[in-house]
PDB file of C-alpha atoms in Angstrom:
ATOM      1  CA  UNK A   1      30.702 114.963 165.906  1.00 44.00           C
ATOM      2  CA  UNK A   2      31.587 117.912 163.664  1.00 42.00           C
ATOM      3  CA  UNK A   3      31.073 120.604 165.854  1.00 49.00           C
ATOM      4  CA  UNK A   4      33.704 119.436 168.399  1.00 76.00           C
ATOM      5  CA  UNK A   5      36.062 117.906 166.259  1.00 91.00           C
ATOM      6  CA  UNK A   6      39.604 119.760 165.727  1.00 95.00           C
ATOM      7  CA  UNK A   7      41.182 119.560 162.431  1.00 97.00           C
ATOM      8  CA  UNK A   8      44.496 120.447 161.328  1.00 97.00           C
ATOM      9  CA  UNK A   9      45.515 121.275 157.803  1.00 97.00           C
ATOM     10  CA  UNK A  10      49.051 121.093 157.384  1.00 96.00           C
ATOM     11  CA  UNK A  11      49.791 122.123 153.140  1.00 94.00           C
ATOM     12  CA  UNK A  12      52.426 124.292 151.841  1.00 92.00           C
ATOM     13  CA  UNK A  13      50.254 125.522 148.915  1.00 92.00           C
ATOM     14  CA  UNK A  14      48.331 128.487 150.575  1.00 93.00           C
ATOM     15  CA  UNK A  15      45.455 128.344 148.507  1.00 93.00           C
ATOM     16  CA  UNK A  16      44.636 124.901 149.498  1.00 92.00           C
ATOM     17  CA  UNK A  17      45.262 125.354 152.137  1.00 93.00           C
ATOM     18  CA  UNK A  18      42.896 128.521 153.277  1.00 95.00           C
ATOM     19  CA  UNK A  19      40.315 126.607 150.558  1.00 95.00           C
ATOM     20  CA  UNK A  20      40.131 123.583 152.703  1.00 95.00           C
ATOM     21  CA  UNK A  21      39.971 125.589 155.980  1.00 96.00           C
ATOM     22  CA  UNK A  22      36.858 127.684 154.596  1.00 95.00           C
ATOM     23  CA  UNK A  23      35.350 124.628 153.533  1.00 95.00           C
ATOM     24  CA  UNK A  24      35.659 121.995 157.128  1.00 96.00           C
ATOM     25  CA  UNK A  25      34.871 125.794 158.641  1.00 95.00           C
ATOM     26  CA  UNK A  26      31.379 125.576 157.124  1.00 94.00           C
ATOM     27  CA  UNK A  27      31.324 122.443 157.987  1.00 93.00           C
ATOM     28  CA  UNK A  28      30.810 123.155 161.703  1.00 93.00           C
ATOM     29  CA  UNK A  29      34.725 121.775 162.118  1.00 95.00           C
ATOM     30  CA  UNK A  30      37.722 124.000 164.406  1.00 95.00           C
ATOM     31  CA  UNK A  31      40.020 124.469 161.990  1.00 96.00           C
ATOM     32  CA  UNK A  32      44.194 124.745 162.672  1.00 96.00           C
ATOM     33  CA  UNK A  33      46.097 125.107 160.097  1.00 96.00           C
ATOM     34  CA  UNK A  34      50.109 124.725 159.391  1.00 95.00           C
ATOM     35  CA  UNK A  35      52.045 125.421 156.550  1.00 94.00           C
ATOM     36  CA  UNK A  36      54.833 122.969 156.633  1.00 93.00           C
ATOM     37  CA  UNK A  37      56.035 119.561 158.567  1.00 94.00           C
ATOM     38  CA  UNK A  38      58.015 121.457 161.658  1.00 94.00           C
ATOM     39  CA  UNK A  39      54.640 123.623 162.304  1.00 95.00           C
ATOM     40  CA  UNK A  40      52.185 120.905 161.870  1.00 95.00           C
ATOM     41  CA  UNK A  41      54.136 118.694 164.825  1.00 95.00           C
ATOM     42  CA  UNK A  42      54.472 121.792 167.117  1.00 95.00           C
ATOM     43  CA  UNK A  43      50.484 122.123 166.580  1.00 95.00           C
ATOM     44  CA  UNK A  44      50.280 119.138 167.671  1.00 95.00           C
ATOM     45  CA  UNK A  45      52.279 119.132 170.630  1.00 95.00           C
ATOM     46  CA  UNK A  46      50.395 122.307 171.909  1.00 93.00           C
ATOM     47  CA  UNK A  47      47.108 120.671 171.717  1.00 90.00           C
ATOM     48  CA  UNK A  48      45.610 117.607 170.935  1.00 90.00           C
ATOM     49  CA  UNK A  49      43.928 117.512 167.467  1.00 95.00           C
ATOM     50  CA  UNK A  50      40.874 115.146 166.437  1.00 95.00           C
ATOM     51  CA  UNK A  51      42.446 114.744 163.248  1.00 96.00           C
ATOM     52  CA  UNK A  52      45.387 115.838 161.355  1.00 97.00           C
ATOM     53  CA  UNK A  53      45.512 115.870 156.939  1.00 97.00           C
ATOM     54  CA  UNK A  54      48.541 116.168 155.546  1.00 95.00           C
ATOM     55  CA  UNK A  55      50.171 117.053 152.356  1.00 92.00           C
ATOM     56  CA  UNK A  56      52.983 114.678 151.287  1.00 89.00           C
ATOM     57  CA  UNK A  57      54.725 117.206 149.483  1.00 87.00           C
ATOM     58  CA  UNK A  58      56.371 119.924 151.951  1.00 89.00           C
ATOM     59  CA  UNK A  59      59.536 121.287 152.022  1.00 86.00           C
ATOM     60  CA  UNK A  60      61.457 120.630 155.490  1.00 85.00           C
ATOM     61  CA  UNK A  61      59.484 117.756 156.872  1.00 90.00           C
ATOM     62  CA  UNK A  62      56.951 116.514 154.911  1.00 90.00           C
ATOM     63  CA  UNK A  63      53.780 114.498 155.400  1.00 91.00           C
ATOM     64  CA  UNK A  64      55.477 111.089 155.818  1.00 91.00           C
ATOM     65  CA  UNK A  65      57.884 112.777 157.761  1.00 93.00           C
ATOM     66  CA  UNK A  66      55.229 114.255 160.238  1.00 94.00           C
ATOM     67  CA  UNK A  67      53.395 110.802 160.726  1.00 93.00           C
ATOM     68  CA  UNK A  68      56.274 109.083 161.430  1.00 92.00           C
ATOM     69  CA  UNK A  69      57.519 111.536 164.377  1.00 94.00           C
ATOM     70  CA  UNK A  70      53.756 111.214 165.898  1.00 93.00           C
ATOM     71  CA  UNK A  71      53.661 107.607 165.205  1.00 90.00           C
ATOM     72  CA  UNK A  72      56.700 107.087 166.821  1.00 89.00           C
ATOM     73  CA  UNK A  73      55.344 109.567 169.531  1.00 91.00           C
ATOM     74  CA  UNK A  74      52.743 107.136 170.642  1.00 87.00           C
ATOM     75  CA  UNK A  75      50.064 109.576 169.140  1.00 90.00           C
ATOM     76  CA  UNK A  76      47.796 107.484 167.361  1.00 87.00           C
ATOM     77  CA  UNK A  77      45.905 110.787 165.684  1.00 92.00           C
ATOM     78  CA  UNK A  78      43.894 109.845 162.694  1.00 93.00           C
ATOM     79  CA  UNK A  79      46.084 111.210 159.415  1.00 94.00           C
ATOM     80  CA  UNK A  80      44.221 111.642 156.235  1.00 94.00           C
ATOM     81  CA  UNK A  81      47.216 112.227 153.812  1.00 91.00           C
ATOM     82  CA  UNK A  82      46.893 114.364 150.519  1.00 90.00           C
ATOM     83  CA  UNK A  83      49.122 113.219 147.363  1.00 85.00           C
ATOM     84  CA  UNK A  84      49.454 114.202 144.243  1.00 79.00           C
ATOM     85  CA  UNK A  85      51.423 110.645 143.664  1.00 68.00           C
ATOM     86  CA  UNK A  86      48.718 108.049 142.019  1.00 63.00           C
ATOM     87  CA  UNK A  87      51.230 104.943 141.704  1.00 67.00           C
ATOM     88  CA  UNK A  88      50.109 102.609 144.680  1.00 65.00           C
ATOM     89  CA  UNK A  89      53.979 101.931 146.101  1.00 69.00           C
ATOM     90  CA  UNK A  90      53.715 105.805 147.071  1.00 67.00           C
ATOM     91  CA  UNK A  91      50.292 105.515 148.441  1.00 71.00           C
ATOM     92  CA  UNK A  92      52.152 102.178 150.343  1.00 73.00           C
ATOM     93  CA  UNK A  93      55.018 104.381 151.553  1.00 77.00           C
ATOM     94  CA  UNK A  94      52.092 106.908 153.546  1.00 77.00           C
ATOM     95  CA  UNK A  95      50.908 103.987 155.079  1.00 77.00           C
ATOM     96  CA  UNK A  96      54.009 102.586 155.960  1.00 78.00           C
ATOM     97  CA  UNK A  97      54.539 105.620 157.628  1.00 82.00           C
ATOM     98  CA  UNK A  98      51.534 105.577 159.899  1.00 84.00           C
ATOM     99  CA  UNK A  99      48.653 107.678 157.888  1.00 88.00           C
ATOM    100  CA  UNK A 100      44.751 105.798 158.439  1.00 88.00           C
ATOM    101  CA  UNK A 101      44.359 106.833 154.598  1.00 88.00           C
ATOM    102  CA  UNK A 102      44.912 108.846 151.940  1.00 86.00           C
ATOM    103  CA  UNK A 103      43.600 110.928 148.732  1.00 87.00           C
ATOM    104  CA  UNK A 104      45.242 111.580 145.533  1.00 85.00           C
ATOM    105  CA  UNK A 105      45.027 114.946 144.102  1.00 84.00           C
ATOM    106  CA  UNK A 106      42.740 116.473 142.800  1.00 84.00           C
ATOM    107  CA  UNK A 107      39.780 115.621 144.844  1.00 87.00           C
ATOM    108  CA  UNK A 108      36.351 116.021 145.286  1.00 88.00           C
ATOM    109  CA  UNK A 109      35.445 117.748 148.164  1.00 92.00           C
ATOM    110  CA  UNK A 110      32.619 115.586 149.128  1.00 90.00           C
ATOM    111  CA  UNK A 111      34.898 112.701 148.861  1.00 88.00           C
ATOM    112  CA  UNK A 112      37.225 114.604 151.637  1.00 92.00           C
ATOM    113  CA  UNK A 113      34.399 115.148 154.098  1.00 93.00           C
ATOM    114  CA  UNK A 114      33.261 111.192 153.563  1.00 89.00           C
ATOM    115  CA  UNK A 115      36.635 110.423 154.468  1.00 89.00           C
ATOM    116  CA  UNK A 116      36.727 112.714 157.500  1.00 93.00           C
ATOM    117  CA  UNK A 117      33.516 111.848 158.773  1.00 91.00           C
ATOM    118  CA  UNK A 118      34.447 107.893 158.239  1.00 87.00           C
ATOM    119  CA  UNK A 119      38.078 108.452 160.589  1.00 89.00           C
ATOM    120  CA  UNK A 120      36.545 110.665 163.178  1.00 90.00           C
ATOM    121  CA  UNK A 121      33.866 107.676 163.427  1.00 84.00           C
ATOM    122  CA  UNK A 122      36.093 105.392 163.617  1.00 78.00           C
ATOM    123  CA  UNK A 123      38.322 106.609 166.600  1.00 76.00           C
ATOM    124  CA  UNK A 124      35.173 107.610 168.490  1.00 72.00           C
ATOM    125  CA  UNK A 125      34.937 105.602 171.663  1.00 65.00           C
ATOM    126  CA  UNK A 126      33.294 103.131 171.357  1.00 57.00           C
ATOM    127  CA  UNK A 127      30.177 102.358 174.354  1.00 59.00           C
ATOM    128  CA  UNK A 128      30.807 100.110 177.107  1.00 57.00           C
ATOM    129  CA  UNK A 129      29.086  96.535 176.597  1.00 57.00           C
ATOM    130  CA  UNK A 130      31.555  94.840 178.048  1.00 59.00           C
ATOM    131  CA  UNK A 131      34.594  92.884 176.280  1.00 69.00           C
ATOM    132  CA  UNK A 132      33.757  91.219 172.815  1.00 77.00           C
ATOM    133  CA  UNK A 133      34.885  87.647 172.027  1.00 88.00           C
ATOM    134  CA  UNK A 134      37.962  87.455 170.193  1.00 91.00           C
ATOM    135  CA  UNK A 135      37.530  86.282 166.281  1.00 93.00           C
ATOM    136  CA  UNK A 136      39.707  83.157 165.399  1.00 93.00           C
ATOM    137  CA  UNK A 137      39.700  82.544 161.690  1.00 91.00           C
ATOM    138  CA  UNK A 138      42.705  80.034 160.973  1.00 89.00           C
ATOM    139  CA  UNK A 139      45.910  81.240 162.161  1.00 90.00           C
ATOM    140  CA  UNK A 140      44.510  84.554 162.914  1.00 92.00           C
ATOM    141  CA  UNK A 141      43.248  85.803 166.088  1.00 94.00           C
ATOM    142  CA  UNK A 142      41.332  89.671 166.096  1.00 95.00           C
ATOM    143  CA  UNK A 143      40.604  91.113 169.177  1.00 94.00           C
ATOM    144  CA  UNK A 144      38.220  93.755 168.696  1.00 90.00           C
ATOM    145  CA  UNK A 145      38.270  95.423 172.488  1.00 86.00           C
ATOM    146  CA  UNK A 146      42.153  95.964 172.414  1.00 87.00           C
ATOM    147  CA  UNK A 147      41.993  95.869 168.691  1.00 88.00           C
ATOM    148  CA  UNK A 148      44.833  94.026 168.469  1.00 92.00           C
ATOM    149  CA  UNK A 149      45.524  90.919 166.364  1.00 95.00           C
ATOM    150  CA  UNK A 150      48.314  88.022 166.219  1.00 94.00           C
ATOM    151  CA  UNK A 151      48.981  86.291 163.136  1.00 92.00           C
ATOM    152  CA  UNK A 152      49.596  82.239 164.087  1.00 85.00           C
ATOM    153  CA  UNK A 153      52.209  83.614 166.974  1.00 85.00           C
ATOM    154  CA  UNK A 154      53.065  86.917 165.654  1.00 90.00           C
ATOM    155  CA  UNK A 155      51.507  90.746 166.648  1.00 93.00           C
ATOM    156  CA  UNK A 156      50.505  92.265 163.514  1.00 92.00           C
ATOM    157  CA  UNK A 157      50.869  96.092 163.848  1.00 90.00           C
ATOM    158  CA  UNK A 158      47.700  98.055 162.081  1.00 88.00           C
ATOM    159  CA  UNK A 159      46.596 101.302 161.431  1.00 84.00           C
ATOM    160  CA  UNK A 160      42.891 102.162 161.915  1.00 83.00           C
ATOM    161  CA  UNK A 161      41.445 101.791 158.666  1.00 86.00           C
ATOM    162  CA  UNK A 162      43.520  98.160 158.070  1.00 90.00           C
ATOM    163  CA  UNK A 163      41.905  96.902 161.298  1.00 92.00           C
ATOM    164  CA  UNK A 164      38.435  98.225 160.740  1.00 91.00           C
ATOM    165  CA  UNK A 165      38.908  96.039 157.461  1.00 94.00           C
ATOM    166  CA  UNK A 166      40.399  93.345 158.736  1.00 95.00           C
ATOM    167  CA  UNK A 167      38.232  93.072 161.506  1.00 95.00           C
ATOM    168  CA  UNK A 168      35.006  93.292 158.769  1.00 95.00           C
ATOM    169  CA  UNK A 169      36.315  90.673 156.930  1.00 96.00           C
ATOM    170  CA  UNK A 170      37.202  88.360 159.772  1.00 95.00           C
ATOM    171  CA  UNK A 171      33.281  89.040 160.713  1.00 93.00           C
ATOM    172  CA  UNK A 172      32.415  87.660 157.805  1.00 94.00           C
ATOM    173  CA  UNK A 173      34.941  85.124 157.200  1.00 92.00           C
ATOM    174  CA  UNK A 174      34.188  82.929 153.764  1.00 91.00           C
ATOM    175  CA  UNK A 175      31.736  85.180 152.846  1.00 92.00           C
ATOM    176  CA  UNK A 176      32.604  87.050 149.440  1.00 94.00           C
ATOM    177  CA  UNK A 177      31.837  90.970 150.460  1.00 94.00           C
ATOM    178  CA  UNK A 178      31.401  92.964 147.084  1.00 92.00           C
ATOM    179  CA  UNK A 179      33.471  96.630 146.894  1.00 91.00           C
ATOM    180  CA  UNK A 180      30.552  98.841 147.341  1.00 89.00           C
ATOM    181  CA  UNK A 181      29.677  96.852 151.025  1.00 91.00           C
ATOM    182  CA  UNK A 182      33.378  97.152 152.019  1.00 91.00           C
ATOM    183  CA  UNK A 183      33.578 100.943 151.014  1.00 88.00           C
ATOM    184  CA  UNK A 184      30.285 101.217 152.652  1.00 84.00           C
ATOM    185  CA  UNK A 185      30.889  99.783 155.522  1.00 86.00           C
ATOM    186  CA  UNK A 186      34.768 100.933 155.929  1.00 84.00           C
ATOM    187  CA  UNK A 187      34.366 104.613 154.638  1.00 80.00           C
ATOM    188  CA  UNK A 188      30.708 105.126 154.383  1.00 76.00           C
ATOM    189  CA  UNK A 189      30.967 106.416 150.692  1.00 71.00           C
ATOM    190  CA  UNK A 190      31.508 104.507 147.789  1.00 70.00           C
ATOM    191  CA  UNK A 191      34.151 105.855 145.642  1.00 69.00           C
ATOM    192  CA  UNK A 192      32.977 103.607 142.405  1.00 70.00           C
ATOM    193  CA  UNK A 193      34.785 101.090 140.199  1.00 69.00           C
ATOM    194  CA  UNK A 194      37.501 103.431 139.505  1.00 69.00           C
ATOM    195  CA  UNK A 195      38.579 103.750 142.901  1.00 75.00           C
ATOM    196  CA  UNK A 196      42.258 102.098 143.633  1.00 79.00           C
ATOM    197  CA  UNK A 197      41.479 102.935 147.263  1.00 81.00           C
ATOM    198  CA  UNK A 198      40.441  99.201 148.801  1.00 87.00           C
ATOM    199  CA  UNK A 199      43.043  96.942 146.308  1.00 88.00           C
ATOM    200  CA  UNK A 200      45.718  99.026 147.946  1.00 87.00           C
ATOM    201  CA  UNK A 201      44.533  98.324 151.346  1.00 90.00           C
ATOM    202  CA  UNK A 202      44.095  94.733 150.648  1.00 92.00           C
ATOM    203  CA  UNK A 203      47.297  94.586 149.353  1.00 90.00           C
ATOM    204  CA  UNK A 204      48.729  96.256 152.273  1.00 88.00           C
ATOM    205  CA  UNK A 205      46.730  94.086 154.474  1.00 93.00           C
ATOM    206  CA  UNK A 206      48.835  90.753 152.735  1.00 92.00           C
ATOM    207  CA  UNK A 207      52.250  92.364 153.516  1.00 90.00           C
ATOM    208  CA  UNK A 208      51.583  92.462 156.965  1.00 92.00           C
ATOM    209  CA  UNK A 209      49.219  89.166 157.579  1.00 93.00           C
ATOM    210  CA  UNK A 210      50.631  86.731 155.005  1.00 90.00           C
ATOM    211  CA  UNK A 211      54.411  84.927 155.058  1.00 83.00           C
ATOM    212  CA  UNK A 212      56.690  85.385 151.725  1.00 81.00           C
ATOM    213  CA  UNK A 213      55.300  83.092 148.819  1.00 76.00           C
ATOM    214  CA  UNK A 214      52.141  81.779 151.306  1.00 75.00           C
ATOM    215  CA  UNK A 215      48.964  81.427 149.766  1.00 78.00           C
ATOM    216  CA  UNK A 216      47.028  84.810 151.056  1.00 85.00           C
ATOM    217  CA  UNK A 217      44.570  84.977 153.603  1.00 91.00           C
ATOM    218  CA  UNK A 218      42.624  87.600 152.251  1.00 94.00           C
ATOM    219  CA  UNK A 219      41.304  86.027 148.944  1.00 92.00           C
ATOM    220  CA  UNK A 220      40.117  88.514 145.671  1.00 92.00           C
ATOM    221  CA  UNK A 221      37.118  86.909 144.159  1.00 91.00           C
ATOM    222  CA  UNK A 222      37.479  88.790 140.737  1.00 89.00           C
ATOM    223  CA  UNK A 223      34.873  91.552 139.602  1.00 86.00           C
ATOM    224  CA  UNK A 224      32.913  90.553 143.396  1.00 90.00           C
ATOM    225  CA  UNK A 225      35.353  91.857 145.531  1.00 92.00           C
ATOM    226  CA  UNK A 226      37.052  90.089 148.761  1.00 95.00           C
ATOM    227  CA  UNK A 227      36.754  87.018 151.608  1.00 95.00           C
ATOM    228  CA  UNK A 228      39.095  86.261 154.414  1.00 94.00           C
ATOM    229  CA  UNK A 229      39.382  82.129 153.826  1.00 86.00           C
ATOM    230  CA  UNK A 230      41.876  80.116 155.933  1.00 76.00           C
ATOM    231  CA  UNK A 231      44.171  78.155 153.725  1.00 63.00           C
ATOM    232  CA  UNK A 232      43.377  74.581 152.751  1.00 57.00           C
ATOM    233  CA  UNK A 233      39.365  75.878 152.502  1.00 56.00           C
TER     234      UNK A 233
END
């Protein structure tokens, strides 16, 4: 996957941003890089890109900025977004804007590759088997094939890392899946108890799904982790 996968690093700090390029170059990624908003989206328009990580911070057009022009695009590019802001509505606000995930500075740079390697896996094609069934679990309906899904009458727009974990919850409806299974199975690296990663993405999740002052769908089974329950079970 590495070897053909395109990357492009789009940070106005120049040491991180040659850093990270040296480091996806050994890697075995192709490495692009862009040192502000306005270069990163004519990058992208002169080639397609495998995956694009973004620094919110950048003066012009910044990160958010940058995801919502490809968003908006049609250009469903996986966007890992860097940010040096730890409070979760600013995490919120890169999802809002279209980004699959994010990672608050400073990192570790095994933590960056596990995320990379998780999104490029996750918008690989999947094989052909033919369509799978559509997963009903209340009010919600999850299609997997057009990974779409419909909240009692209503689409539900996602991003690819709030379907994948939607879509592993609904697979396991009323089962209680513990943090290090979801991380697992969502990012394929756990990033420990510490982590504010999944509660922000379950949070995000019950935004979207659940109706103002409705009991939620997705249900927090404290110091386990999560279930998707119907209401009234």
């Amino acid at each position: 996957m590495t070897s053909s996968s395109r990357v492009l690093i789009a940070d106005d700090d120049r040491a991180i941003r040659e850093s990270l390029e040296r480091a996806l170059q050994l890697e075995g990624y192709d490495v692009l890089t862009a040192e502000d908003g306005v270069q990163a989206i004519a990058t992208v328009h002169g080639g397609p890109v495998d995956l694009l990580i973004l620094d919110v911070m950048m003066p012009g057009v910044d990160g958010l900025g940058v995801a919502r022009v490809l968003r908006a695009e049609g250009d469903r590019t996986p966007i890992l977004m860097l940010t040096a802001r730890v409070e979760t509505p600013d995490r919120v606000a890169g999802l809002d804007a279209g980004a699959d995930d994010y990672l608050p500075k400073p990192f570790e740079l095994d933590e960056l590759l596990a995320r990379i390697r998780a999104l490029l896996r996750r918008a690989a094609p999947a094989p052909e088997e033919g369509p799978e069934p559509v997963l009903h679990v209340g009010d919600l309906r999850l299609d997997p094939g057009a990974r779409r899904v419909w909240r009692g009458g209503r689409e539900v727009e996602l991003s690819k890392t709030e379907f994948d974990l939607l879509e592993l919850l609904a697979r396991n409806a009323g089962l209680v899946l513990d943090h290090s299974t979801i991380y697992d199975r969502i990012w394929g690296y756990d990033f420990g108890p510490e982590s504010k990663n999944l509660a922000v993405y379950i949070s995000y999740l019950r935004r979207k799904l659940d109706a103002p002052g409705a009991p939620p769908l997705i249900q927090t089974v404290r110091g386990v982790g999560y279930t998707l329950r119907p209401q009234g079970e």
